[in-house]
């Protein structure tokens, strides 16, 4: 049976940052639905074309498209012992589909850490976020600056500011989170999986708190 974890939290809470660190330490695949969508956008695939207008507007990509895409990814052999999900599920229908898929394959969700950060802080995090073109590694000009300006420390590719990290789109994304994703908090609390993590601490402090919940195999 594999160990699956779902990182829950609003845009800018630090899900991607923490998932990168944990994935490396635990050698567990980091599955970010946002990164998969952005790869498809860059490669101008059919999926990318379908997702673009929703992403640009700060809306969610429809469930059917998203669920099929993530199921395909979770069906790859590297996920047979588990995965760390970041940005999925984001709606009750996605959460139901994930539970069903894991159950069918004899897996379960070990824990759902909810990274909590108030919205004023999210806005300052997202306005300073720089993302690497190649693999989506994440930096912040103040809180996690790259060694060389606008170059990824890990793969040397160029850093850019995401179109949807603009102020107006960020406000919309936070609203979408409150309306469509926040209901998952009670969904997972009822299943007994939810663990609240204070996301306002520095990056290392949040990692430490997550490692009290996530056990590397
Ligand atoms: P999410 O994946 O939840 O949207 P990210 O991991 O991309 O969030 O983080 C959003 C921004 O905040 C990035 O620029 C990242 O470098 C920065 N960041 C992440 N965690 C922290 C933290 N604990 N303190 C300060 N800045 C952080
Ligand atoms: P963030 O890291 O800031 O939370 P993501 O990179 O996870 O943002 O997502 C960027 C965009 O990709 C979302 O605003 C949405 O349009 C789309 N997206 C990502 N994951 C999902 C999902 N699970 N369901 C629907 N849309 C998604």
Short mmCIF file of C-alpha atoms and ligand atoms in Angstrom, two decimals:
data_model
loop_
_atom_site.label_atom_id
_atom_site.label_comp_id
_atom_site.label_asym_id
_atom_site.label_seq_id
_atom_site.Cartn_x
_atom_site.Cartn_y
_atom_site.Cartn_z
CA UNK A 1 0.00 0.00 0.00
CA UNK A 2 1.32 3.42 -0.97
CA UNK A 3 1.52 6.51 1.25
CA UNK A 4 -0.41 9.40 -0.25
CA UNK A 5 -0.44 12.90 1.22
CA UNK A 6 -2.54 15.86 0.11
CA UNK A 7 -1.19 19.36 0.78
CA UNK A 8 -4.14 21.67 1.24
CA UNK A 9 -4.01 25.46 1.51
CA UNK A 10 -4.70 28.68 -0.36
CA UNK A 11 -2.60 29.92 -3.30
CA UNK A 12 0.70 31.17 -1.91
CA UNK A 13 0.54 29.16 1.33
CA UNK A 14 3.81 27.39 0.47
CA UNK A 15 2.50 24.04 -0.82
CA UNK A 16 4.86 23.89 -3.80
CA UNK A 17 7.86 25.05 -1.77
CA UNK A 18 7.29 22.44 0.94
CA UNK A 19 6.43 19.69 -1.54
CA UNK A 20 9.75 20.22 -3.34
CA UNK A 21 11.70 19.87 -0.08
CA UNK A 22 9.77 16.82 1.16
CA UNK A 23 9.83 15.10 -2.23
CA UNK A 24 13.58 15.35 -2.31
CA UNK A 25 14.15 14.19 1.28
CA UNK A 26 11.67 11.32 1.05
CA UNK A 27 12.18 10.38 -2.61
CA UNK A 28 8.42 10.57 -3.14
CA UNK A 29 6.94 12.01 -6.37
CA UNK A 30 5.64 15.58 -6.11
CA UNK A 31 2.47 15.82 -8.17
CA UNK A 32 1.47 19.43 -8.78
CA UNK A 33 -1.61 19.83 -10.98
CA UNK A 34 -0.65 23.49 -11.60
CA UNK A 35 2.82 22.46 -12.84
CA UNK A 36 1.33 19.80 -15.13
CA UNK A 37 -1.07 22.39 -16.58
CA UNK A 38 1.79 24.89 -17.09
CA UNK A 39 3.92 22.26 -18.86
CA UNK A 40 0.99 21.61 -21.19
CA UNK A 41 0.58 25.34 -21.78
CA UNK A 42 4.27 25.71 -22.69
CA UNK A 43 4.14 22.72 -25.01
CA UNK A 44 0.89 23.99 -26.53
CA UNK A 45 -0.85 20.63 -26.15
CA UNK A 46 -4.62 20.20 -26.55
CA UNK A 47 -4.93 19.97 -22.77
CA UNK A 48 -2.93 23.20 -22.41
CA UNK A 49 -5.20 24.98 -24.87
CA UNK A 50 -8.29 23.85 -22.97
CA UNK A 51 -6.87 24.92 -19.60
CA UNK A 52 -5.43 28.31 -20.60
CA UNK A 53 -8.51 30.49 -20.41
CA UNK A 54 -9.44 29.21 -16.96
CA UNK A 55 -5.91 29.63 -15.61
CA UNK A 56 -5.55 33.16 -17.00
CA UNK A 57 -8.81 34.15 -15.35
CA UNK A 58 -7.84 32.62 -11.99
CA UNK A 59 -10.68 30.10 -12.31
CA UNK A 60 -10.47 26.35 -11.86
CA UNK A 61 -10.05 24.12 -14.89
CA UNK A 62 -13.20 21.93 -15.14
CA UNK A 63 -13.21 18.82 -12.95
CA UNK A 64 -13.42 16.26 -15.73
CA UNK A 65 -10.26 17.51 -17.46
CA UNK A 66 -8.36 17.87 -14.18
CA UNK A 67 -9.41 14.53 -12.71
CA UNK A 68 -8.43 12.58 -15.83
CA UNK A 69 -5.08 14.34 -16.01
CA UNK A 70 -4.18 13.60 -12.38
CA UNK A 71 -5.40 9.99 -12.57
CA UNK A 72 -3.13 9.46 -15.58
CA UNK A 73 -0.21 10.87 -13.64
CA UNK A 74 -0.96 8.76 -10.54
CA UNK A 75 -1.14 5.66 -12.73
CA UNK A 76 2.55 6.01 -13.66
CA UNK A 77 4.81 3.40 -12.05
CA UNK A 78 6.72 5.96 -9.93
CA UNK A 79 3.53 6.58 -7.88
CA UNK A 80 2.98 2.95 -6.89
CA UNK A 81 4.42 3.51 -3.38
CA UNK A 82 2.82 6.91 -2.86
CA UNK A 83 2.89 10.56 -3.83
CA UNK A 84 2.66 14.04 -2.45
CA UNK A 85 -0.25 15.91 -4.03
CA UNK A 86 -0.01 19.69 -4.31
CA UNK A 87 -2.95 21.68 -5.68
CA UNK A 88 -5.18 18.65 -6.18
CA UNK A 89 -7.91 18.00 -5.14
CA UNK A 90 -9.44 21.48 -5.21
CA UNK A 91 -13.19 20.69 -5.36
CA UNK A 92 -15.40 18.13 -3.58
CA UNK A 93 -15.82 16.21 -6.89
CA UNK A 94 -12.03 15.96 -7.26
CA UNK A 95 -11.71 14.79 -3.64
CA UNK A 96 -14.33 12.08 -4.18
CA UNK A 97 -12.64 10.97 -7.41
CA UNK A 98 -9.27 10.79 -5.68
CA UNK A 99 -10.60 8.70 -2.77
CA UNK A 100 -12.27 6.33 -5.21
CA UNK A 101 -9.16 6.01 -7.38
CA UNK A 102 -6.89 5.32 -4.40
CA UNK A 103 -9.31 2.81 -2.91
CA UNK A 104 -9.61 0.95 -6.22
CA UNK A 105 -5.85 0.65 -6.30
CA UNK A 106 -5.53 -0.49 -2.68
CA UNK A 107 -4.09 2.80 -1.41
CA UNK A 108 -5.18 5.38 1.12
CA UNK A 109 -4.51 8.96 2.15
CA UNK A 110 -2.22 9.02 5.18
CA UNK A 111 -2.76 12.68 6.08
CA UNK A 112 -3.94 16.01 4.72
CA UNK A 113 -1.79 18.84 6.09
CA UNK A 114 -3.67 22.15 5.80
CA UNK A 115 -1.11 24.95 5.52
CA UNK A 116 -2.79 27.98 7.01
CA UNK A 117 -1.71 31.55 6.07
CA UNK A 118 -3.88 34.72 6.32
CA UNK A 119 -4.76 36.42 3.02
CA UNK A 120 -2.69 39.64 3.48
CA UNK A 121 0.41 37.48 3.70
CA UNK A 122 -0.62 35.44 0.64
CA UNK A 123 -0.74 38.57 -1.48
CA UNK A 124 2.79 39.61 -0.53
CA UNK A 125 4.08 36.08 -1.12
CA UNK A 126 2.50 35.80 -4.56
CA UNK A 127 3.56 39.25 -5.73
CA UNK A 128 7.20 38.35 -5.00
CA UNK A 129 7.03 34.82 -6.41
CA UNK A 130 9.35 33.91 -9.28
CA UNK A 131 9.00 30.52 -10.96
CA UNK A 132 11.47 28.55 -13.06
CA UNK A 133 10.53 27.94 -16.67
CA UNK A 134 11.98 24.46 -16.85
CA UNK A 135 10.55 22.61 -13.84
CA UNK A 136 8.48 25.12 -11.87
CA UNK A 137 10.94 25.54 -8.96
CA UNK A 138 9.75 28.42 -6.81
CA UNK A 139 11.59 31.47 -5.38
CA UNK A 140 10.69 34.69 -3.63
CA UNK A 141 12.66 37.86 -4.10
CA UNK A 142 12.66 38.54 -0.35
CA UNK A 143 11.99 35.23 1.43
CA UNK A 144 13.82 32.78 -0.84
CA UNK A 145 16.00 34.67 -3.29
CA UNK A 146 17.83 32.74 -6.01
CA UNK A 147 21.67 32.86 -5.86
CA UNK A 148 21.78 34.60 -9.24
CA UNK A 149 19.11 37.08 -10.16
CA UNK A 150 16.35 35.54 -12.33
CA UNK A 151 18.16 32.18 -12.75
CA UNK A 152 17.04 28.91 -11.12
CA UNK A 153 19.64 27.57 -8.62
CA UNK A 154 18.70 23.99 -9.49
CA UNK A 155 18.56 23.82 -13.27
CA UNK A 156 19.90 27.21 -14.43
CA UNK A 157 16.74 28.03 -16.36
CA UNK A 158 15.17 31.47 -16.48
CA UNK A 159 12.80 32.66 -13.73
CA UNK A 160 9.54 34.42 -14.62
CA UNK A 161 6.57 35.94 -12.83
CA UNK A 162 3.39 33.99 -13.47
CA UNK A 163 0.68 35.88 -15.34
CA UNK A 164 -1.87 34.76 -12.71
CA UNK A 165 0.28 36.17 -9.86
CA UNK A 166 -0.88 39.68 -10.81
CA UNK A 167 -2.81 41.40 -8.02
CA UNK A 168 -6.30 41.22 -9.61
CA UNK A 169 -5.98 37.55 -10.54
CA UNK A 170 -4.60 36.69 -7.10
CA UNK A 171 -7.70 38.18 -5.45
CA UNK A 172 -9.87 36.04 -7.72
CA UNK A 173 -7.85 32.89 -6.97
CA UNK A 174 -8.16 33.45 -3.22
CA UNK A 175 -11.93 33.85 -3.65
CA UNK A 176 -12.09 30.65 -5.71
CA UNK A 177 -10.18 28.89 -2.94
CA UNK A 178 -12.65 30.10 -0.29
CA UNK A 179 -15.68 29.12 -2.39
CA UNK A 180 -14.64 25.85 -4.00
CA UNK A 181 -11.65 24.41 -2.13
CA UNK A 182 -12.26 25.39 1.52
CA UNK A 183 -15.16 22.87 1.75
CA UNK A 184 -12.49 20.15 1.54
CA UNK A 185 -11.32 21.14 5.02
CA UNK A 186 -14.46 19.65 6.60
CA UNK A 187 -14.45 16.77 4.09
CA UNK A 188 -11.01 15.64 5.30
CA UNK A 189 -11.66 16.55 8.94
CA UNK A 190 -14.61 14.16 8.92
CA UNK A 191 -12.41 11.45 7.43
CA UNK A 192 -9.92 12.07 10.28
CA UNK A 193 -7.08 13.03 7.92
CA UNK A 194 -6.79 16.78 8.49
CA UNK A 195 -3.79 18.27 10.32
CA UNK A 196 -3.49 22.05 10.66
CA UNK A 197 -0.03 23.48 10.04
CA UNK A 198 0.90 27.10 10.81
CA UNK A 199 2.21 28.34 7.46
CA UNK A 200 3.23 31.80 8.69
CA UNK A 201 6.57 30.57 10.03
CA UNK A 202 9.76 30.69 7.97
CA UNK A 203 10.14 27.96 5.34
CA UNK A 204 12.31 25.70 7.58
CA UNK A 205 9.83 25.95 10.47
CA UNK A 206 6.95 24.86 8.27
CA UNK A 207 9.02 21.95 6.93
CA UNK A 208 9.73 20.85 10.49
CA UNK A 209 6.02 20.91 11.37
CA UNK A 210 5.19 18.91 8.23
CA UNK A 211 7.75 16.24 9.11
CA UNK A 212 5.82 15.62 12.33
CA UNK A 213 2.98 14.43 10.08
CA UNK A 214 4.74 13.00 7.03
CA UNK A 215 6.91 9.94 7.51
CA UNK A 216 9.51 9.11 4.90
CA UNK A 217 9.52 5.40 4.14
P1 LIG B 1 1.69 27.54 -3.23
O1 LIG B 1 2.29 26.37 -3.96
O2 LIG B 1 0.93 27.12 -2.02
O3 LIG B 1 0.92 28.44 -4.13
P2 LIG B 1 4.45 28.50 -3.09
O4 LIG B 1 5.19 27.37 -2.49
O5 LIG B 1 4.60 28.75 -4.53
O6 LIG B 1 2.88 28.42 -2.68
O7 LIG B 1 4.87 29.83 -2.27
C1 LIG B 1 4.39 31.12 -2.63
C2 LIG B 1 5.53 32.15 -2.49
O8 LIG B 1 5.85 32.31 -1.11
C3 LIG B 1 6.83 31.74 -3.18
O9 LIG B 1 7.43 32.88 -3.70
C4 LIG B 1 7.66 31.12 -2.04
O10 LIG B 1 9.07 31.29 -2.28
C5 LIG B 1 7.21 31.92 -0.84
N1 LIG B 1 7.15 31.15 0.40
C6 LIG B 1 6.81 29.84 0.55
N2 LIG B 1 6.81 29.49 1.87
C7 LIG B 1 7.16 30.60 2.56
C8 LIG B 1 7.34 30.88 3.96
N3 LIG B 1 7.14 29.95 4.90
N4 LIG B 1 7.71 32.15 4.30
C9 LIG B 1 7.88 33.11 3.35
N5 LIG B 1 7.73 32.90 2.02
C10 LIG B 1 7.37 31.66 1.63
P1 LIG B 2 -0.99 27.97 -6.70
O1 LIG B 2 0.32 27.27 -6.56
O2 LIG B 2 -0.80 29.44 -6.71
O3 LIG B 2 -2.00 27.51 -5.71
P2 LIG B 2 -1.44 26.30 -8.97
O4 LIG B 2 -0.15 26.32 -9.68
O5 LIG B 2 -1.72 25.14 -8.11
O6 LIG B 2 -1.57 27.64 -8.14
O7 LIG B 2 -2.64 26.45 -10.00
C1 LIG B 2 -2.63 27.41 -11.03
C2 LIG B 2 -3.92 27.31 -11.81
O8 LIG B 2 -4.01 26.02 -12.45
C3 LIG B 2 -5.21 27.43 -11.00
O9 LIG B 2 -5.60 28.78 -10.76
C4 LIG B 2 -6.20 26.69 -11.89
O10 LIG B 2 -6.60 27.47 -13.00
C5 LIG B 2 -5.34 25.53 -12.43
N1 LIG B 2 -5.41 24.36 -11.54
C6 LIG B 2 -4.39 23.80 -10.85
N2 LIG B 2 -4.81 22.74 -10.15
C7 LIG B 2 -6.15 22.63 -10.37
C8 LIG B 2 -7.17 21.76 -9.90
N3 LIG B 2 -6.89 20.77 -9.04
N4 LIG B 2 -8.42 21.96 -10.37
C9 LIG B 2 -8.71 22.91 -11.25
N5 LIG B 2 -7.82 23.79 -11.71
C10 LIG B 2 -6.52 23.66 -11.27
#
